[in-house]
Short mmCIF file of C-alpha atoms and ligand atoms in Angstrom, two decimals:
data_model
loop_
_atom_site.label_atom_id
_atom_site.label_comp_id
_atom_site.label_asym_id
_atom_site.label_seq_id
_atom_site.Cartn_x
_atom_site.Cartn_y
_atom_site.Cartn_z
CA UNK A 1 -85.91 107.87 -66.87
CA UNK A 2 -83.64 105.13 -68.17
CA UNK A 3 -82.36 105.42 -71.75
CA UNK A 4 -83.78 102.85 -74.17
CA UNK A 5 -81.03 100.62 -75.58
CA UNK A 6 -80.81 98.17 -78.45
CA UNK A 7 -77.80 95.90 -78.00
CA UNK A 8 -76.29 94.82 -81.34
CA UNK A 9 -73.99 91.93 -80.53
CA UNK A 10 -72.21 88.71 -81.55
CA UNK A 11 -72.10 86.70 -78.31
CA UNK A 12 -69.23 86.05 -77.80
CA UNK A 13 -67.71 85.97 -74.32
CA UNK A 14 -67.10 89.68 -73.80
CA UNK A 15 -70.50 90.29 -75.42
CA UNK A 16 -72.14 88.09 -72.76
CA UNK A 17 -70.36 90.07 -70.04
CA UNK A 18 -71.56 93.31 -71.62
CA UNK A 19 -75.14 92.04 -71.78
CA UNK A 20 -75.03 91.33 -68.04
CA UNK A 21 -73.68 94.88 -67.49
CA UNK A 22 -76.56 96.46 -69.47
CA UNK A 23 -79.11 94.31 -67.66
CA UNK A 24 -77.88 95.61 -64.30
CA UNK A 25 -77.35 99.26 -65.27
CA UNK A 26 -80.07 101.46 -63.77
CA UNK A 27 -79.54 104.19 -66.39
CA UNK A 28 -80.23 101.82 -69.32
CA UNK A 29 -83.40 100.00 -70.35
CA UNK A 30 -82.71 97.12 -72.75
CA UNK A 31 -85.51 97.04 -75.34
CA UNK A 32 -84.07 94.49 -77.77
CA UNK A 33 -81.05 92.46 -78.78
CA UNK A 34 -79.97 92.23 -82.42
CA UNK A 35 -77.43 89.61 -83.40
CA UNK A 36 -74.48 89.85 -85.74
CA UNK A 37 -72.12 87.41 -87.38
CA UNK A 38 -68.60 87.57 -85.95
CA UNK A 39 -67.54 85.60 -82.89
CA UNK A 40 -69.72 82.83 -84.36
CA UNK A 41 -71.98 82.29 -87.35
CA UNK A 42 -75.34 84.04 -87.13
CA UNK A 43 -76.91 80.74 -86.01
CA UNK A 44 -74.38 80.46 -83.19
CA UNK A 45 -74.57 84.07 -81.98
CA UNK A 46 -78.38 84.08 -82.15
CA UNK A 47 -78.55 80.78 -80.23
CA UNK A 48 -76.17 82.27 -77.66
CA UNK A 49 -78.24 85.44 -77.29
CA UNK A 50 -81.34 83.32 -76.66
CA UNK A 51 -79.42 81.17 -74.20
CA UNK A 52 -78.22 84.24 -72.30
CA UNK A 53 -81.64 85.91 -72.06
CA UNK A 54 -83.07 82.61 -70.86
CA UNK A 55 -80.37 82.02 -68.23
CA UNK A 56 -80.34 85.61 -67.02
CA UNK A 57 -84.12 86.00 -67.21
CA UNK A 58 -83.84 89.07 -69.42
CA UNK A 59 -87.23 89.99 -70.95
CA UNK A 60 -85.83 91.68 -74.11
CA UNK A 61 -86.55 89.95 -77.43
CA UNK A 62 -83.82 88.70 -79.78
CA UNK A 63 -83.74 89.66 -83.48
CA UNK A 64 -81.58 87.71 -85.93
CA UNK A 65 -79.12 89.79 -87.93
CA UNK A 66 -77.29 89.43 -91.22
CA UNK A 67 -75.52 86.16 -91.97
CA UNK A 68 -72.82 87.80 -94.06
CA UNK A 69 -71.05 91.15 -94.46
CA UNK A 70 -72.20 93.58 -97.17
CA UNK A 71 -69.37 92.90 -99.63
CA UNK A 72 -66.61 90.62 -98.33
CA UNK A 73 -67.02 86.94 -97.31
CA UNK A 74 -67.98 86.12 -93.70
CA UNK A 75 -64.74 84.24 -92.90
CA UNK A 76 -64.34 81.65 -90.13
CA UNK A 77 -65.32 82.37 -86.52
CA UNK A 78 -62.40 82.93 -84.09
CA UNK A 79 -62.92 79.71 -82.13
CA UNK A 80 -59.43 80.08 -80.61
CA UNK A 81 -60.62 83.26 -78.81
CA UNK A 82 -64.26 82.47 -77.91
CA UNK A 83 -64.41 78.65 -78.12
CA UNK A 84 -66.24 76.31 -80.53
CA UNK A 85 -69.63 77.53 -79.25
CA UNK A 86 -68.47 81.18 -78.96
CA UNK A 87 -69.28 81.09 -75.23
CA UNK A 88 -66.09 79.52 -73.98
CA UNK A 89 -67.19 75.89 -74.57
CA UNK A 90 -69.90 76.11 -71.90
CA UNK A 91 -72.44 74.14 -73.97
CA UNK A 92 -75.13 76.85 -74.36
CA UNK A 93 -78.67 75.53 -74.88
CA UNK A 94 -82.05 77.09 -75.48
CA UNK A 95 -85.14 75.51 -73.94
CA UNK A 96 -87.88 78.09 -74.40
CA UNK A 97 -86.97 81.45 -75.85
CA UNK A 98 -87.46 81.97 -79.59
CA UNK A 99 -86.10 84.44 -82.06
CA UNK A 100 -88.49 87.22 -83.14
CA UNK A 101 -89.97 87.42 -86.63
CA UNK A 102 -88.54 90.86 -87.56
CA UNK A 103 -84.98 90.97 -88.83
CA UNK A 104 -82.40 92.94 -86.84
CA UNK A 105 -82.41 95.78 -89.38
CA UNK A 106 -86.22 95.94 -89.40
CA UNK A 107 -86.27 96.09 -85.60
CA UNK A 108 -83.73 98.94 -85.55
CA UNK A 109 -85.85 100.91 -88.03
CA UNK A 110 -88.98 100.19 -86.03
CA UNK A 111 -87.38 101.41 -82.76
CA UNK A 112 -86.08 104.62 -84.32
CA UNK A 113 -89.49 105.49 -85.72
CA UNK A 114 -91.44 104.43 -82.67
CA UNK A 115 -89.26 106.33 -80.16
CA UNK A 116 -87.64 109.20 -82.09
CA UNK A 117 -84.68 110.68 -80.23
CA UNK A 118 -84.98 108.19 -77.38
CA UNK A 119 -83.05 105.09 -78.45
CA UNK A 120 -79.34 104.39 -78.09
CA UNK A 121 -77.73 101.59 -80.07
CA UNK A 122 -74.79 99.93 -78.34
CA UNK A 123 -73.07 97.97 -81.12
CA UNK A 124 -70.32 95.53 -80.19
CA UNK A 125 -70.05 93.37 -83.30
CA UNK A 126 -69.74 93.96 -87.02
CA UNK A 127 -71.86 96.89 -88.15
CA UNK A 128 -73.82 95.09 -90.90
CA UNK A 129 -77.22 95.42 -89.20
CA UNK A 130 -76.78 99.17 -88.68
CA UNK A 131 -75.78 99.69 -92.32
CA UNK A 132 -78.76 97.63 -93.52
CA UNK A 133 -81.10 99.63 -91.27
CA UNK A 134 -79.76 102.90 -92.74
CA UNK A 135 -80.32 101.46 -96.21
CA UNK A 136 -83.90 100.42 -95.34
CA UNK A 137 -84.73 103.86 -93.93
CA UNK A 138 -82.05 106.60 -94.12
CA UNK A 139 -84.34 108.78 -91.97
CA UNK A 140 -83.41 106.78 -88.87
CA UNK A 141 -80.08 108.63 -88.62
CA UNK A 142 -82.00 111.68 -87.42
CA UNK A 143 -84.10 109.64 -85.00
CA UNK A 144 -81.58 107.47 -83.15
CA UNK A 145 -80.42 109.22 -79.97
CA UNK A 146 -76.83 107.96 -80.15
CA UNK A 147 -74.72 105.07 -81.37
CA UNK A 148 -71.94 103.72 -79.15
CA UNK A 149 -69.66 101.28 -80.95
CA UNK A 150 -66.93 98.98 -79.67
CA UNK A 151 -64.65 98.99 -82.66
CA UNK A 152 -61.70 100.44 -84.47
CA UNK A 153 -58.14 101.25 -83.52
CA UNK A 154 -56.13 104.44 -83.99
CA UNK A 155 -52.73 103.39 -82.64
CA UNK A 156 -53.17 105.21 -79.32
CA UNK A 157 -51.52 103.69 -76.24
CA UNK A 158 -49.71 101.33 -78.66
CA UNK A 159 -52.89 99.56 -79.83
CA UNK A 160 -53.35 99.55 -83.58
CA UNK A 161 -55.07 96.26 -84.43
CA UNK A 162 -56.03 92.81 -83.19
CA UNK A 163 -57.06 90.99 -86.37
CA UNK A 164 -54.36 92.54 -88.54
CA UNK A 165 -51.59 94.93 -87.57
CA UNK A 166 -53.83 97.91 -88.30
CA UNK A 167 -57.44 96.69 -88.00
CA UNK A 168 -59.79 95.78 -85.18
CA UNK A 169 -62.05 92.71 -85.62
CA UNK A 170 -65.51 94.33 -85.63
CA UNK A 171 -64.53 96.87 -88.29
CA UNK A 172 -62.37 94.45 -90.31
CA UNK A 173 -65.22 91.91 -90.37
CA UNK A 174 -67.44 94.27 -92.40
CA UNK A 175 -65.48 97.39 -93.34
CA UNK A 176 -68.07 98.54 -95.89
CA UNK A 177 -70.81 98.51 -93.25
CA UNK A 178 -68.57 100.36 -90.80
CA UNK A 179 -67.81 103.01 -93.39
CA UNK A 180 -71.53 103.54 -94.08
CA UNK A 181 -72.25 103.86 -90.35
CA UNK A 182 -69.38 106.33 -89.86
CA UNK A 183 -70.42 108.38 -92.91
CA UNK A 184 -73.97 108.82 -91.57
CA UNK A 185 -75.10 111.93 -89.77
CA UNK A 186 -76.00 110.52 -86.39
CA UNK A 187 -74.19 110.90 -83.06
CA UNK A 188 -71.55 108.15 -82.99
CA UNK A 189 -68.96 107.40 -80.33
CA UNK A 190 -66.32 104.78 -81.09
CA UNK A 191 -64.73 102.90 -78.20
CA UNK A 192 -61.60 101.51 -79.91
CA UNK A 193 -58.78 99.16 -78.92
CA UNK A 194 -56.78 102.24 -77.87
CA UNK A 195 -58.85 102.21 -74.67
CA UNK A 196 -60.37 98.72 -74.47
CA UNK A 197 -56.91 97.11 -74.38
CA UNK A 198 -56.19 99.22 -71.28
CA UNK A 199 -59.21 97.87 -69.38
CA UNK A 200 -58.00 94.53 -68.04
CA UNK A 201 -60.21 92.31 -65.90
CA UNK A 202 -58.13 90.38 -63.35
CA UNK A 203 -58.91 87.05 -61.69
CA UNK A 204 -59.07 88.84 -58.36
CA UNK A 205 -61.93 91.07 -59.53
CA UNK A 206 -63.69 88.23 -61.39
CA UNK A 207 -63.62 86.10 -58.26
CA UNK A 208 -65.19 88.93 -56.27
CA UNK A 209 -67.91 89.27 -58.91
CA UNK A 210 -68.43 85.51 -58.93
CA UNK A 211 -68.84 85.49 -55.15
CA UNK A 212 -71.15 88.50 -54.90
CA UNK A 213 -73.25 88.60 -58.09
CA UNK A 214 -75.29 85.39 -57.74
CA UNK A 215 -76.14 83.39 -60.89
CA UNK A 216 -75.01 86.24 -63.10
CA UNK A 217 -71.62 86.27 -61.38
CA UNK A 218 -71.30 82.52 -61.90
CA UNK A 219 -72.26 82.82 -65.57
CA UNK A 220 -69.73 85.55 -66.37
CA UNK A 221 -67.07 83.62 -64.48
CA UNK A 222 -67.78 80.36 -66.36
CA UNK A 223 -67.96 81.85 -69.86
CA UNK A 224 -64.85 83.97 -69.38
CA UNK A 225 -62.41 81.17 -68.44
CA UNK A 226 -61.59 80.31 -72.08
CA UNK A 227 -61.12 83.98 -72.99
CA UNK A 228 -58.94 84.56 -69.93
CA UNK A 229 -56.68 81.65 -70.89
CA UNK A 230 -56.40 82.94 -74.47
CA UNK A 231 -55.32 86.43 -73.41
CA UNK A 232 -52.89 85.16 -70.77
CA UNK A 233 -51.20 82.85 -73.27
CA UNK A 234 -51.32 84.87 -76.47
CA UNK A 235 -50.93 88.38 -75.11
CA UNK A 236 -49.10 87.66 -71.85
CA UNK A 237 -51.37 89.87 -69.75
CA UNK A 238 -52.69 89.24 -66.25
CA UNK A 239 -56.37 88.92 -67.19
CA UNK A 240 -58.37 89.93 -70.25
CA UNK A 241 -59.68 93.12 -71.87
CA UNK A 242 -63.41 93.72 -71.48
CA UNK A 243 -63.83 95.17 -74.98
CA UNK A 244 -67.61 95.15 -75.24
CA UNK A 245 -68.28 96.16 -71.64
CA UNK A 246 -66.10 99.21 -72.28
CA UNK A 247 -68.71 100.46 -74.76
CA UNK A 248 -71.42 99.92 -72.15
CA UNK A 249 -69.30 101.83 -69.62
CA UNK A 250 -69.03 104.70 -72.10
CA UNK A 251 -72.81 104.71 -72.50
CA UNK A 252 -73.27 104.86 -68.71
CA UNK A 253 -70.35 107.10 -67.72
CA UNK A 254 -68.75 108.93 -70.66
CA UNK A 255 -66.79 111.16 -68.26
CA UNK A 256 -64.48 108.19 -67.59
CA UNK A 257 -63.13 108.58 -71.14
CA UNK A 258 -61.39 111.37 -73.07
CA UNK A 259 -62.46 111.60 -76.70
CA UNK A 260 -61.26 113.12 -79.95
CA UNK A 261 -63.79 114.60 -82.39
CA UNK A 262 -63.20 114.25 -86.13
CA UNK A 263 -64.62 112.61 -89.24
CA UNK A 264 -63.65 108.93 -89.27
CA UNK A 265 -62.96 106.83 -92.37
CA UNK A 266 -62.38 103.11 -92.92
CA UNK A 267 -59.87 101.64 -95.38
CA UNK A 268 -61.85 99.34 -97.67
CA UNK A 269 -59.17 97.32 -99.45
CA UNK A 270 -55.59 96.12 -99.43
CA UNK A 271 -53.46 95.20 -96.43
CA UNK A 272 -54.96 98.05 -94.45
CA UNK A 273 -58.57 96.87 -94.92
CA UNK A 274 -60.59 97.73 -91.82
CA UNK A 275 -58.21 100.39 -90.56
CA UNK A 276 -60.01 103.34 -88.95
CA UNK A 277 -58.59 106.83 -89.37
CA UNK A 278 -59.44 110.19 -87.89
CA UNK A 279 -59.59 112.27 -91.05
CA UNK A 280 -60.11 115.99 -90.32
CA UNK A 281 -60.42 116.82 -94.03
CA UNK A 282 -62.92 114.09 -94.96
CA UNK A 283 -66.28 115.32 -96.18
CA UNK A 284 -68.44 113.55 -93.61
CA UNK A 285 -69.85 114.26 -90.13
CA UNK A 286 -67.55 114.42 -87.12
CA UNK A 287 -67.79 111.63 -84.57
CA UNK A 288 -66.31 111.02 -81.16
CA UNK A 289 -63.66 108.36 -80.58
CA UNK A 290 -62.10 107.50 -77.23
CA UNK A 291 -58.42 108.25 -76.78
CA UNK A 292 -57.86 107.57 -73.09
CA UNK A 293 -59.71 106.06 -70.15
CA UNK A 294 -59.75 105.77 -66.39
CA UNK A 295 -59.53 101.97 -66.62
CA UNK A 296 -59.72 101.32 -62.88
CA UNK A 297 -62.95 103.35 -62.67
CA UNK A 298 -64.49 101.39 -65.58
CA UNK A 299 -63.63 98.07 -63.93
CA UNK A 300 -65.00 99.27 -60.59
CA UNK A 301 -68.20 100.39 -62.34
CA UNK A 302 -68.55 96.94 -63.93
CA UNK A 303 -68.06 95.21 -60.59
CA UNK A 304 -70.39 97.41 -58.58
CA UNK A 305 -73.10 97.28 -61.27
CA UNK A 306 -73.09 93.47 -61.44
CA UNK A 307 -72.96 93.12 -57.68
CA UNK A 308 -75.95 95.46 -57.39
CA UNK A 309 -77.78 93.14 -59.83
CA UNK A 310 -80.72 93.65 -62.20
CA UNK A 311 -83.46 96.07 -61.14
C1 BDR B 401 -64.22 92.76 -80.60
O1 BDR B 401 -64.16 91.59 -81.41
C2 BDR B 401 -64.93 90.56 -80.84
O2 BDR B 401 -64.23 89.36 -80.86
C3 BDR B 401 -65.19 90.97 -79.43
O3 BDR B 401 -66.43 90.45 -78.98
C4 BDR B 401 -65.21 92.46 -79.48
O4 BDR B 401 -66.47 92.94 -79.84
C5 BDR B 401 -62.83 93.12 -80.13
O5 BDR B 401 -62.02 93.44 -81.22
CA1 CA B 402 -68.42 91.49 -79.75
#
């Protein structure tokens, strides 16, 4: 039986690619999408989530998340990475689909209580919604099956930060929420920059996906052009890292990654704000975090899953 998944996301170009991946993965059943502020304002990311479910004919409902982080200000969206509309300036529109009446945090609580032990959360944006859900009902920590997070950086493989020298964007955007999520006693796996920056999608592979994956292939090709140009120019790499799809790959095929197990803390202030640390002596539960990856196998999994298409 497929594992029930709530996708917590700030679409976002790599978020859109990850949503397509989940939709096509036979081992995952998408039961809802919760939106976060990050790659755009909450209005933008929620509009984009609705646009994507409409275009890709995905039946899952969309739940609007928090407009601001728990403590720090929201900041400006990174339009230079994801475009003015956060989907690579592709002019996303919504004709029919509407946002649901429950908030993202309420939906997460509802899922945990309705399907105890059965739901995975794949979180690829700031962790505000997860922290708010834990605040609403701390009992959900014992009821969520697992939490897979794209976020953080530990300096492995030379990757220590993308928003500051030491912090990754999803954690830096709401460090207090991330710290609450990492302090909770639920099974967490972090998929940090240490591995996501190794998983580089080339034009060659994108063109194959575009040719073989129908409308979905065309959509991921179109939205990713802006992102591809950004990474080629700014980071001088031949393609772009599929950050959020890497978390989906971990959820589907964890054996493609090596992980470390330790308590994880988040720096909450100063120049290091948002820095994640493996802290063996910290008084909190141990969590997994990826240290290395078979990048070629992850990219092949992405390609074959999209080419196979939705079930
Ligand atoms: C993360 O930040 C966002 O811009 C991406 O969508 C990804 O989730 C990478 O640091
Ligand atoms: Ca994201």
